[in-house]
Amino acid sequence: MTNKDIHFSKLLMDVYASPTATLKYPNISNWDFSPFGLTEQDLIHSVYLVFDQVLKLPELYHISITQAQLYDFIIDLASVYHNQNPYHNFAHAVDVLQCLFYMLCELGVLPFTNKFLQKSKPQSLLRPKDVFALLIAAIGHDAAHPGINSSNPLATLYNDKSVLESLHAMTLFQLLNKHGIDRLVGDSKSEAYKVVSSILATDMSLHNDYVSKIKEQANRFNNTNSHLDEQDERNLLCSALIKCADISNVARPFHWGTKWAELLVQEFISQGDLEKQMGLPVLPMNDRTKVVLEDSQINFIKFVALDLFQNVANVLNEIEFAADQMKKNLRRWESRKKNIEYEQEEFDIVSNSSTTHMIMVETGIKRSSSSLDLQHHDVKRRPSIEKYPVNNTDDRDAPVYCQCSIQ
Ligand code: CMP
Ligand code: MG
Ligand code: ZN
């Protein structure tokens, strides 16, 4: 089936099917959402449903975009994602889009639930046209992500600054332009630029800078009367929200969080395998003989994600639910880690203490994952926890468990 066929069958379905037909699509208004198990066609239709709802808002009536135009744009955008990537594929983009949609509903910015927008709250700075731009940024935020790369010619092209994020933003803008949607995103240059700039905020090497800026913003909204220019506060809110959505997998119900973590680690270790083949140095997080799923998630939550969500929740209180879920997930990962350590101790006792005795054990990933089908490896023993010291607060500037190594 070609993309055009998908497009037309969807249009026919929209014209002839009853409204309840859309119920077979996952509930986009649910935090327990996941795109797993959805076909490309279903993913495309889920995205369409989000934008279709938002574009029906009276404040966005002026954005005249036909159903066919919207569908064509989404189909084209889906096709520039590399679906052979375990993690950085169109499903991840859909997940990020749904997360933003959900959070905007919780904040009362989108009126599709019974939450109301209070004028006194920071989120009242977000206007429907900002929301539209932000949702476009979300679905395009990892467009054309290469997954693994053997060299980095893009670095030269984009002057080494937020290389991948610049690629995603440029790819998205080209498609918006091709489909005549760029004019609709905003009538002034600055509004169109906002879409780009919020994608640039997803560069994890800038993570700590953003967390500091958000901390200051919380301080401004909660303790002082001095505010930045409205547009600056608004841009920062957009950056904060897209950043949260981008790493929201660690705040989803644990069953989805583990699946995302496994997929990401698969992508990382494929990168490591390639680097090994090329004789390049390999980061521990990309090294299949070193990475331990539980440690990667405990560190990522403790030293990267929780800080962001808690600070965002100090500005946008309604986001607290996600920080709470993340803390629960952290406890689950910690208890899983304890069980593995216990198993490891048992294993050490029964195994021969001779250091030269080669034994077949599975890597940390396999041992700790129920659904991943990674291969067995000849390793002497599972890497000890001491080998991979937990980051202390002094290491905060250089979290090693996220892809900050791009630059
Ligand atoms: P990307 O989606 O491009 O931007 C955010 C990055 O955060 C993501 O790529 C990963 O590199 C990293 N990240 C997201 N979720 C996790 C996770 N659960 N564990 C470790 N790193 C993550
Ligand atoms: Mg990215
Ligand atoms: Zn992403």
PDB file of C-alpha atoms in Angstrom, residues 137-280:
ATOM      1  CA  ALA A 137       7.419  21.285  16.672  1.00  0.00           C
ATOM      2  CA  ALA A 138       6.681  18.155  18.742  1.00  0.00           C
ATOM      3  CA  ILE A 139       5.798  15.961  15.787  1.00  0.00           C
ATOM      4  CA  GLY A 140       8.816  17.210  13.830  1.00  0.00           C
ATOM      5  CA  HIS A 141      11.327  17.434  16.660  1.00  0.00           C
ATOM      6  CA  ASP A 142      13.441  14.384  15.657  1.00  0.00           C
ATOM      7  CA  ALA A 143      12.715  14.406  11.893  1.00  0.00           C
ATOM      8  CA  ALA A 144      15.363  12.569   9.863  1.00  0.00           C
ATOM      9  CA  HIS A 145      17.207  11.431  13.016  1.00  0.00           C
ATOM     10  CA  PRO A 146      19.937   9.088  11.768  1.00  0.00           C
ATOM     11  CA  GLY A 147      19.782   6.781  14.821  1.00  0.00           C
ATOM     12  CA  ILE A 148      23.361   5.664  14.579  1.00  0.00           C
ATOM     13  CA  ASN A 149      26.004   7.517  12.643  1.00  0.00           C
ATOM     14  CA  SER A 150      29.505   6.536  11.722  1.00  0.00           C
ATOM     15  CA  SER A 151      30.875  10.003  11.140  1.00  0.00           C
ATOM     16  CA  ASN A 152      29.485  13.433  11.609  1.00  0.00           C
ATOM     17  CA  PRO A 153      29.409  15.445   8.385  1.00  0.00           C
ATOM     18  CA  LEU A 154      26.374  17.260   9.774  1.00  0.00           C
ATOM     19  CA  ALA A 155      28.602  18.779  12.429  1.00  0.00           C
ATOM     20  CA  THR A 156      30.486  20.712   9.777  1.00  0.00           C
ATOM     21  CA  LEU A 157      27.306  21.732   7.986  1.00  0.00           C
ATOM     22  CA  TYR A 158      25.703  23.202  11.081  1.00  0.00           C
ATOM     23  CA  ASN A 159      28.829  24.583  12.672  1.00  0.00           C
ATOM     24  CA  ASP A 160      28.757  21.954  15.416  1.00  0.00           C
ATOM     25  CA  LYS A 161      25.995  23.738  17.313  1.00  0.00           C
ATOM     26  CA  SER A 162      22.935  21.583  18.094  1.00  0.00           C
ATOM     27  CA  VAL A 163      23.737  19.629  14.953  1.00  0.00           C
ATOM     28  CA  LEU A 164      20.943  17.103  15.049  1.00  0.00           C
ATOM     29  CA  GLU A 165      18.331  19.533  16.342  1.00  0.00           C
ATOM     30  CA  SER A 166      19.156  21.956  13.522  1.00  0.00           C
ATOM     31  CA  LEU A 167      18.695  19.100  11.070  1.00  0.00           C
ATOM     32  CA  HIS A 168      15.286  18.253  12.587  1.00  0.00           C
ATOM     33  CA  ALA A 169      14.159  21.887  12.498  1.00  0.00           C
ATOM     34  CA  MET A 170      15.331  22.400   8.907  1.00  0.00           C
ATOM     35  CA  THR A 171      13.683  19.188   7.751  1.00  0.00           C
ATOM     36  CA  LEU A 172      10.423  20.208   9.410  1.00  0.00           C
ATOM     37  CA  PHE A 173      10.511  23.679   7.914  1.00  0.00           C
ATOM     38  CA  GLN A 174      11.133  22.314   4.445  1.00  0.00           C
ATOM     39  CA  LEU A 175       8.071  20.100   4.779  1.00  0.00           C
ATOM     40  CA  LEU A 176       5.934  22.896   6.220  1.00  0.00           C
ATOM     41  CA  ASN A 177       6.971  25.003   3.264  1.00  0.00           C
ATOM     42  CA  LYS A 178       6.356  22.228   0.737  1.00  0.00           C
ATOM     43  CA  HIS A 179       2.814  21.765   2.057  1.00  0.00           C
ATOM     44  CA  GLY A 180       2.055  25.456   2.350  1.00  0.00           C
ATOM     45  CA  ILE A 181       1.721  25.238   6.123  1.00  0.00           C
ATOM     46  CA  ASP A 182       4.630  27.512   7.064  1.00  0.00           C
ATOM     47  CA  ARG A 183       2.512  30.574   6.260  1.00  0.00           C
ATOM     48  CA  LEU A 184      -0.193  29.229   8.570  1.00  0.00           C
ATOM     49  CA  VAL A 185       2.029  28.586  11.575  1.00  0.00           C
ATOM     50  CA  GLY A 186       2.449  32.288  12.113  1.00  0.00           C
ATOM     51  CA  ASP A 187       2.155  35.450  10.124  1.00  0.00           C
ATOM     52  CA  SER A 188       5.271  37.015  11.562  1.00  0.00           C
ATOM     53  CA  LYS A 189       8.823  35.764  11.382  1.00  0.00           C
ATOM     54  CA  SER A 190       9.171  35.532  15.122  1.00  0.00           C
ATOM     55  CA  GLU A 191       6.269  33.141  15.529  1.00  0.00           C
ATOM     56  CA  ALA A 192       7.566  30.819  12.837  1.00  0.00           C
ATOM     57  CA  TYR A 193      10.971  31.001  14.473  1.00  0.00           C
ATOM     58  CA  LYS A 194       9.460  29.868  17.771  1.00  0.00           C
ATOM     59  CA  VAL A 195       8.727  26.468  16.265  1.00  0.00           C
ATOM     60  CA  VAL A 196      12.371  26.135  15.390  1.00  0.00           C
ATOM     61  CA  SER A 197      13.660  27.465  18.668  1.00  0.00           C
ATOM     62  CA  SER A 198      11.616  25.064  20.768  1.00  0.00           C
ATOM     63  CA  ILE A 199      13.088  22.152  18.765  1.00  0.00           C
ATOM     64  CA  LEU A 200      16.557  23.524  19.452  1.00  0.00           C
ATOM     65  CA  ALA A 201      15.763  23.351  23.176  1.00  0.00           C
ATOM     66  CA  THR A 202      15.642  19.530  22.894  1.00  0.00           C
ATOM     67  CA  ASP A 203      19.446  19.447  22.538  1.00  0.00           C
ATOM     68  CA  MET A 204      20.390  17.621  25.735  1.00  0.00           C
ATOM     69  CA  SER A 205      23.794  19.298  25.895  1.00  0.00           C
ATOM     70  CA  LEU A 206      21.845  22.452  26.832  1.00  0.00           C
ATOM     71  CA  HIS A 207      19.763  20.616  29.435  1.00  0.00           C
ATOM     72  CA  ASN A 208      21.279  22.125  32.563  1.00  0.00           C
ATOM     73  CA  ASP A 209      21.103  25.637  31.122  1.00  0.00           C
ATOM     74  CA  TYR A 210      17.390  25.162  30.541  1.00  0.00           C
ATOM     75  CA  VAL A 211      16.819  23.715  34.003  1.00  0.00           C
ATOM     76  CA  SER A 212      18.508  26.809  35.495  1.00  0.00           C
ATOM     77  CA  LYS A 213      16.402  29.132  33.335  1.00  0.00           C
ATOM     78  CA  ILE A 214      13.223  27.336  34.386  1.00  0.00           C
ATOM     79  CA  LYS A 215      14.272  27.541  38.046  1.00  0.00           C
ATOM     80  CA  GLU A 216      14.608  31.307  37.648  1.00  0.00           C
ATOM     81  CA  GLN A 217      11.251  31.446  35.919  1.00  0.00           C
ATOM     82  CA  ALA A 218       9.616  29.614  38.837  1.00  0.00           C
ATOM     83  CA  ASN A 219      11.186  32.148  41.139  1.00  0.00           C
ATOM     84  CA  ARG A 220       9.816  35.019  39.050  1.00  0.00           C
ATOM     85  CA  PHE A 221       6.289  33.614  38.980  1.00  0.00           C
ATOM     86  CA  ASN A 222       6.191  32.503  42.619  1.00  0.00           C
ATOM     87  CA  ASN A 223       8.225  35.014  44.559  1.00  0.00           C
ATOM     88  CA  THR A 224       8.686  38.231  42.686  1.00  0.00           C
ATOM     89  CA  ASN A 225       6.690  40.554  40.562  1.00  0.00           C
ATOM     90  CA  SER A 226       9.461  41.118  38.089  1.00  0.00           C
ATOM     91  CA  HIS A 227       8.827  39.305  34.858  1.00  0.00           C
ATOM     92  CA  LEU A 228      10.664  39.125  31.624  1.00  0.00           C
ATOM     93  CA  ASP A 229       9.030  40.297  28.468  1.00  0.00           C
ATOM     94  CA  GLU A 230       5.848  38.223  27.850  1.00  0.00           C
ATOM     95  CA  GLN A 231       7.284  36.735  24.679  1.00  0.00           C
ATOM     96  CA  ASP A 232      10.428  35.566  26.499  1.00  0.00           C
ATOM     97  CA  GLU A 233       8.406  33.959  29.294  1.00  0.00           C
ATOM     98  CA  ARG A 234       6.208  32.303  26.671  1.00  0.00           C
ATOM     99  CA  ASN A 235       9.205  30.968  24.704  1.00  0.00           C
ATOM    100  CA  LEU A 236      10.681  29.539  27.874  1.00  0.00           C
ATOM    101  CA  LEU A 237       7.376  27.828  28.715  1.00  0.00           C
ATOM    102  CA  CYS A 238       7.335  26.298  25.207  1.00  0.00           C
ATOM    103  CA  SER A 239      10.928  25.074  25.589  1.00  0.00           C
ATOM    104  CA  ALA A 240      10.188  23.628  29.020  1.00  0.00           C
ATOM    105  CA  LEU A 241       7.120  21.777  27.768  1.00  0.00           C
ATOM    106  CA  ILE A 242       8.731  20.268  24.675  1.00  0.00           C
ATOM    107  CA  LYS A 243      11.747  19.220  26.749  1.00  0.00           C
ATOM    108  CA  CYS A 244       9.489  17.469  29.264  1.00  0.00           C
ATOM    109  CA  ALA A 245       7.560  15.755  26.476  1.00  0.00           C
ATOM    110  CA  ASP A 246      10.803  14.620  24.804  1.00  0.00           C
ATOM    111  CA  ILE A 247      11.960  12.696  27.875  1.00  0.00           C
ATOM    112  CA  SER A 248       8.493  11.905  29.225  1.00  0.00           C
ATOM    113  CA  ASN A 249       9.031   8.160  28.724  1.00  0.00           C
ATOM    114  CA  VAL A 250      10.516   8.051  32.237  1.00  0.00           C
ATOM    115  CA  ALA A 251       7.297   9.619  33.594  1.00  0.00           C
ATOM    116  CA  ARG A 252       4.898   7.270  31.829  1.00  0.00           C
ATOM    117  CA  PRO A 253       3.456   4.225  33.587  1.00  0.00           C
ATOM    118  CA  PHE A 254       6.351   1.871  34.310  1.00  0.00           C
ATOM    119  CA  HIS A 255       5.366  -0.763  31.714  1.00  0.00           C
ATOM    120  CA  TRP A 256       5.810   1.793  28.915  1.00  0.00           C
ATOM    121  CA  GLY A 257       8.885   3.373  30.500  1.00  0.00           C
ATOM    122  CA  THR A 258      10.734   0.043  30.480  1.00  0.00           C
ATOM    123  CA  LYS A 259       9.862  -0.540  26.829  1.00  0.00           C
ATOM    124  CA  TRP A 260      11.186   2.881  25.808  1.00  0.00           C
ATOM    125  CA  ALA A 261      14.346   2.390  27.863  1.00  0.00           C
ATOM    126  CA  GLU A 262      15.017  -0.965  26.222  1.00  0.00           C
ATOM    127  CA  LEU A 263      14.564   0.511  22.753  1.00  0.00           C
ATOM    128  CA  LEU A 264      16.863   3.419  23.522  1.00  0.00           C
ATOM    129  CA  VAL A 265      19.545   1.139  24.914  1.00  0.00           C
ATOM    130  CA  GLN A 266      19.246  -1.000  21.777  1.00  0.00           C
ATOM    131  CA  GLU A 267      19.950   2.085  19.688  1.00  0.00           C
ATOM    132  CA  PHE A 268      22.843   3.131  21.921  1.00  0.00           C
ATOM    133  CA  ILE A 269      24.503  -0.284  21.797  1.00  0.00           C
ATOM    134  CA  SER A 270      24.131  -0.453  18.007  1.00  0.00           C
ATOM    135  CA  GLN A 271      26.035   2.830  17.946  1.00  0.00           C
ATOM    136  CA  GLY A 272      28.646   1.302  20.266  1.00  0.00           C
ATOM    137  CA  ASP A 273      28.957  -1.815  18.108  1.00  0.00           C
ATOM    138  CA  LEU A 274      29.603   0.348  15.065  1.00  0.00           C
ATOM    139  CA  GLU A 275      32.189   2.420  16.920  1.00  0.00           C
ATOM    140  CA  LYS A 276      33.934  -0.766  18.036  1.00  0.00           C
ATOM    141  CA  GLN A 277      33.996  -2.072  14.464  1.00  0.00           C
ATOM    142  CA  MET A 278      35.560   1.208  13.369  1.00  0.00           C
ATOM    143  CA  GLY A 279      38.121   1.063  16.169  1.00  0.00           C
ATOM    144  CA  LEU A 280      36.717   4.183  17.813  1.00  0.00           C
TER     145      LEU A 280
END
